[in-house]
PDB file of C-alpha atoms in Angstrom:
ATOM      1  CA  UNK A  32     -40.271 -58.315  28.041  1.00 87.00           C
ATOM      2  CA  UNK A  33     -38.773 -61.238  26.258  1.00 97.00           C
ATOM      3  CA  UNK A  34     -35.673 -61.117  24.168  1.00 98.00           C
ATOM      4  CA  UNK A  35     -35.062 -63.974  21.572  1.00 97.00           C
ATOM      5  CA  UNK A  36     -31.814 -65.075  20.375  1.00 96.00           C
ATOM      6  CA  UNK A  37     -32.294 -66.448  16.964  1.00 96.00           C
ATOM      7  CA  UNK A  38     -30.059 -68.424  14.766  1.00 93.00           C
ATOM      8  CA  UNK A  39     -30.184 -70.676  11.782  1.00 88.00           C
ATOM      9  CA  UNK A  40     -28.859 -74.215  11.879  1.00 79.00           C
ATOM     10  CA  UNK A  41     -25.275 -74.729  13.389  1.00 77.00           C
ATOM     11  CA  UNK A  42     -24.238 -71.172  12.556  1.00 79.00           C
ATOM     12  CA  UNK A  43     -22.893 -69.537  15.785  1.00 84.00           C
ATOM     13  CA  UNK A  44     -24.184 -66.210  14.771  1.00 89.00           C
ATOM     14  CA  UNK A  45     -27.353 -64.839  16.654  1.00 94.00           C
ATOM     15  CA  UNK A  46     -29.738 -62.192  15.890  1.00 96.00           C
ATOM     16  CA  UNK A  47     -31.677 -60.688  18.884  1.00 97.00           C
ATOM     17  CA  UNK A  48     -35.274 -59.727  18.709  1.00 97.00           C
ATOM     18  CA  UNK A  49     -37.014 -57.970  21.635  1.00 98.00           C
ATOM     19  CA  UNK A  50     -40.693 -58.846  22.099  1.00 98.00           C
ATOM     20  CA  UNK A  51     -43.352 -57.554  21.757  1.00 96.00           C
ATOM     21  CA  UNK A  52     -42.138 -56.508  18.319  1.00 96.00           C
ATOM     22  CA  UNK A  53     -43.790 -54.854  15.377  1.00 95.00           C
ATOM     23  CA  UNK A  54     -43.864 -56.641  12.007  1.00 94.00           C
ATOM     24  CA  UNK A  55     -41.236 -54.212  10.961  1.00 96.00           C
ATOM     25  CA  UNK A  56     -38.933 -55.238  13.765  1.00 96.00           C
ATOM     26  CA  UNK A  57     -39.509 -59.027  12.763  1.00 95.00           C
ATOM     27  CA  UNK A  58     -38.789 -58.524   9.247  1.00 94.00           C
ATOM     28  CA  UNK A  59     -35.606 -56.695  10.102  1.00 96.00           C
ATOM     29  CA  UNK A  60     -34.568 -59.707  12.432  1.00 95.00           C
ATOM     30  CA  UNK A  61     -35.352 -61.991   9.516  1.00 92.00           C
ATOM     31  CA  UNK A  62     -33.298 -59.815   7.104  1.00 93.00           C
ATOM     32  CA  UNK A  63     -30.304 -60.186   9.375  1.00 93.00           C
ATOM     33  CA  UNK A  64     -30.825 -64.030   9.704  1.00 91.00           C
ATOM     34  CA  UNK A  65     -30.839 -64.221   6.054  1.00 89.00           C
ATOM     35  CA  UNK A  66     -27.418 -62.680   5.926  1.00 89.00           C
ATOM     36  CA  UNK A  67     -26.185 -65.563   8.279  1.00 83.00           C
ATOM     37  CA  UNK A  68     -27.854 -68.296   6.249  1.00 78.00           C
ATOM     38  CA  UNK A  69     -30.908 -69.172   4.325  1.00 74.00           C
ATOM     39  CA  UNK A  70     -30.842 -72.828   4.222  1.00 79.00           C
ATOM     40  CA  UNK A  71     -32.580 -73.748   7.469  1.00 86.00           C
ATOM     41  CA  UNK A  72     -35.436 -72.170   9.377  1.00 89.00           C
ATOM     42  CA  UNK A  73     -34.831 -69.846  12.202  1.00 91.00           C
ATOM     43  CA  UNK A  74     -34.520 -71.294  15.752  1.00 92.00           C
ATOM     44  CA  UNK A  75     -34.709 -69.984  19.179  1.00 95.00           C
ATOM     45  CA  UNK A  76     -31.131 -70.437  20.764  1.00 94.00           C
ATOM     46  CA  UNK A  77     -31.741 -68.553  23.894  1.00 95.00           C
ATOM     47  CA  UNK A  78     -34.223 -66.306  25.715  1.00 97.00           C
ATOM     48  CA  UNK A  79     -33.880 -63.452  28.037  1.00 97.00           C
ATOM     49  CA  UNK A  80     -36.821 -62.444  30.328  1.00 97.00           C
ATOM     50  CA  UNK A  81     -37.784 -61.434  33.733  1.00 96.00           C
ATOM     51  CA  UNK A  82     -39.276 -64.929  33.968  1.00 96.00           C
ATOM     52  CA  UNK A  83     -36.091 -66.788  34.299  1.00 92.00           C
ATOM     53  CA  UNK A  84     -37.297 -70.290  33.566  1.00 92.00           C
ATOM     54  CA  UNK A  85     -39.443 -69.385  30.489  1.00 96.00           C
ATOM     55  CA  UNK A  86     -36.792 -70.165  27.922  1.00 94.00           C
ATOM     56  CA  UNK A  87     -36.976 -73.945  28.382  1.00 94.00           C
ATOM     57  CA  UNK A  88     -40.796 -73.492  27.516  1.00 95.00           C
ATOM     58  CA  UNK A  89     -40.239 -71.424  24.430  1.00 95.00           C
ATOM     59  CA  UNK A  90     -37.324 -73.119  22.708  1.00 88.00           C
ATOM     60  CA  UNK A  91     -39.536 -75.279  20.406  1.00 90.00           C
ATOM     61  CA  UNK A  92     -41.679 -72.330  19.219  1.00 95.00           C
ATOM     62  CA  UNK A  93     -41.240 -71.727  15.533  1.00 95.00           C
ATOM     63  CA  UNK A  94     -40.053 -68.101  15.059  1.00 93.00           C
ATOM     64  CA  UNK A  95     -41.024 -68.395  11.178  1.00 91.00           C
ATOM     65  CA  UNK A  96     -44.570 -69.221  11.849  1.00 95.00           C
ATOM     66  CA  UNK A  97     -46.755 -66.150  12.236  1.00 94.00           C
ATOM     67  CA  UNK A  98     -49.048 -67.826  14.764  1.00 96.00           C
ATOM     68  CA  UNK A  99     -46.229 -68.562  16.959  1.00 97.00           C
ATOM     69  CA  UNK A 100     -44.824 -65.051  16.774  1.00 96.00           C
ATOM     70  CA  UNK A 101     -48.394 -63.615  17.612  1.00 97.00           C
ATOM     71  CA  UNK A 102     -48.404 -65.983  20.526  1.00 97.00           C
ATOM     72  CA  UNK A 103     -44.881 -64.979  21.724  1.00 98.00           C
ATOM     73  CA  UNK A 104     -45.790 -61.157  21.304  1.00 98.00           C
ATOM     74  CA  UNK A 105     -48.912 -61.681  23.231  1.00 97.00           C
ATOM     75  CA  UNK A 106     -46.792 -63.442  26.065  1.00 98.00           C
ATOM     76  CA  UNK A 107     -44.422 -60.625  26.009  1.00 98.00           C
ATOM     77  CA  UNK A 108     -47.254 -58.130  26.510  1.00 97.00           C
ATOM     78  CA  UNK A 109     -48.577 -60.101  29.521  1.00 97.00           C
ATOM     79  CA  UNK A 110     -45.107 -60.264  31.089  1.00 97.00           C
ATOM     80  CA  UNK A 111     -44.696 -56.927  30.729  1.00 96.00           C
ATOM     81  CA  UNK A 112     -48.050 -56.083  32.500  1.00 95.00           C
ATOM     82  CA  UNK A 113     -47.262 -58.520  35.362  1.00 94.00           C
ATOM     83  CA  UNK A 114     -46.243 -57.088  38.983  1.00 93.00           C
ATOM     84  CA  UNK A 115     -43.097 -58.551  40.588  1.00 92.00           C
ATOM     85  CA  UNK A 116     -45.393 -61.005  42.576  1.00 89.00           C
ATOM     86  CA  UNK A 117     -47.189 -62.049  39.351  1.00 92.00           C
ATOM     87  CA  UNK A 118     -43.931 -62.773  37.676  1.00 94.00           C
ATOM     88  CA  UNK A 119     -43.005 -65.098  40.717  1.00 90.00           C
ATOM     89  CA  UNK A 120     -46.244 -66.749  40.679  1.00 91.00           C
ATOM     90  CA  UNK A 121     -45.793 -67.311  36.974  1.00 94.00           C
ATOM     91  CA  UNK A 122     -42.389 -68.833  37.300  1.00 93.00           C
ATOM     92  CA  UNK A 123     -43.726 -71.238  39.783  1.00 90.00           C
ATOM     93  CA  UNK A 124     -46.962 -72.192  37.914  1.00 91.00           C
ATOM     94  CA  UNK A 125     -44.727 -72.743  34.786  1.00 93.00           C
ATOM     95  CA  UNK A 126     -42.815 -75.394  36.733  1.00 90.00           C
ATOM     96  CA  UNK A 127     -45.733 -77.144  38.387  1.00 87.00           C
ATOM     97  CA  UNK A 128     -47.800 -77.085  35.092  1.00 89.00           C
ATOM     98  CA  UNK A 129     -47.730 -79.601  32.311  1.00 91.00           C
ATOM     99  CA  UNK A 130     -46.562 -77.470  29.501  1.00 93.00           C
ATOM    100  CA  UNK A 131     -46.288 -78.879  26.048  1.00 91.00           C
ATOM    101  CA  UNK A 132     -46.449 -75.657  23.917  1.00 91.00           C
ATOM    102  CA  UNK A 133     -47.107 -71.957  23.683  1.00 95.00           C
ATOM    103  CA  UNK A 134     -50.822 -72.398  24.263  1.00 95.00           C
ATOM    104  CA  UNK A 135     -50.049 -73.873  27.672  1.00 96.00           C
ATOM    105  CA  UNK A 136     -47.681 -71.047  28.433  1.00 96.00           C
ATOM    106  CA  UNK A 137     -50.237 -68.487  27.471  1.00 96.00           C
ATOM    107  CA  UNK A 138     -53.075 -70.275  29.440  1.00 95.00           C
ATOM    108  CA  UNK A 139     -50.862 -70.362  32.481  1.00 95.00           C
ATOM    109  CA  UNK A 140     -49.873 -66.697  32.180  1.00 95.00           C
ATOM    110  CA  UNK A 141     -53.560 -65.911  32.472  1.00 93.00           C
ATOM    111  CA  UNK A 142     -54.097 -67.902  35.595  1.00 89.00           C
ATOM    112  CA  UNK A 143     -51.555 -66.285  38.071  1.00 85.00           C
ATOM    113  CA  UNK A 144     -54.530 -64.924  40.064  1.00 84.00           C
ATOM    114  CA  UNK A 145     -55.535 -68.379  40.807  1.00 85.00           C
ATOM    115  CA  UNK A 146     -52.423 -69.191  42.883  1.00 81.00           C
ATOM    116  CA  UNK A 147     -50.778 -67.552  46.084  1.00 79.00           C
ATOM    117  CA  UNK A 148     -47.178 -67.176  46.750  1.00 76.00           C
ATOM    118  CA  UNK A 149     -46.521 -68.679  50.163  1.00 78.00           C
ATOM    119  CA  UNK A 150     -43.179 -67.025  51.604  1.00 75.00           C
ATOM    120  CA  UNK A 151     -40.398 -69.246  53.136  1.00 76.00           C
ATOM    121  CA  UNK A 152     -42.628 -72.460  52.229  1.00 75.00           C
ATOM    122  CA  UNK A 153     -39.602 -74.276  50.824  1.00 77.00           C
ATOM    123  CA  UNK A 154     -40.483 -77.831  51.908  1.00 80.00           C
ATOM    124  CA  UNK A 155     -43.496 -80.112  52.409  1.00 79.00           C
ATOM    125  CA  UNK A 156     -43.320 -79.652  56.113  1.00 83.00           C
ATOM    126  CA  UNK A 157     -43.190 -75.825  55.860  1.00 79.00           C
ATOM    127  CA  UNK A 158     -46.230 -75.883  53.313  1.00 76.00           C
ATOM    128  CA  UNK A 159     -48.040 -78.370  55.740  1.00 80.00           C
ATOM    129  CA  UNK A 160     -47.550 -75.870  58.608  1.00 78.00           C
ATOM    130  CA  UNK A 161     -48.968 -73.054  56.683  1.00 75.00           C
ATOM    131  CA  UNK A 162     -51.964 -75.107  55.352  1.00 72.00           C
ATOM    132  CA  UNK A 163     -52.559 -76.418  58.828  1.00 69.00           C
ATOM    133  CA  UNK A 164     -52.799 -72.813  60.163  1.00 65.00           C
ATOM    134  CA  UNK A 165     -55.475 -72.157  57.775  1.00 65.00           C
ATOM    135  CA  UNK A 166     -57.517 -75.469  58.185  1.00 59.00           C
ATOM    136  CA  UNK A 167     -61.332 -75.083  58.726  1.00 46.00           C
TER     137      UNK A 167
END
């Protein structure tokens, strides 16, 4: 689940759009945005998601771009299907990956099975002890 808070320009009013969304849901959100202002394209002001850090990676998405909305919907569907552990892994992989756009976020969302979560490894030393215990 992802909830986008959309706005136009400097106007403080926001419209929420829960993803995944149908074309009708998206159209309704844009109609509400048009009552706020029509002079500037919509922007993502804030993001709510069980993936706490995802907002920083979605802020540059263009909500008025159909391809970006398709990607955001796909991402929301993937997050909805993730287990709690997969969500933790996704948060970590986002922060340690080079993310330059929605394509990268989607790619990382598909790769959570390539990582492991190491409980209580909060420093290099703890990670070293873990990897040393598994050395061949």
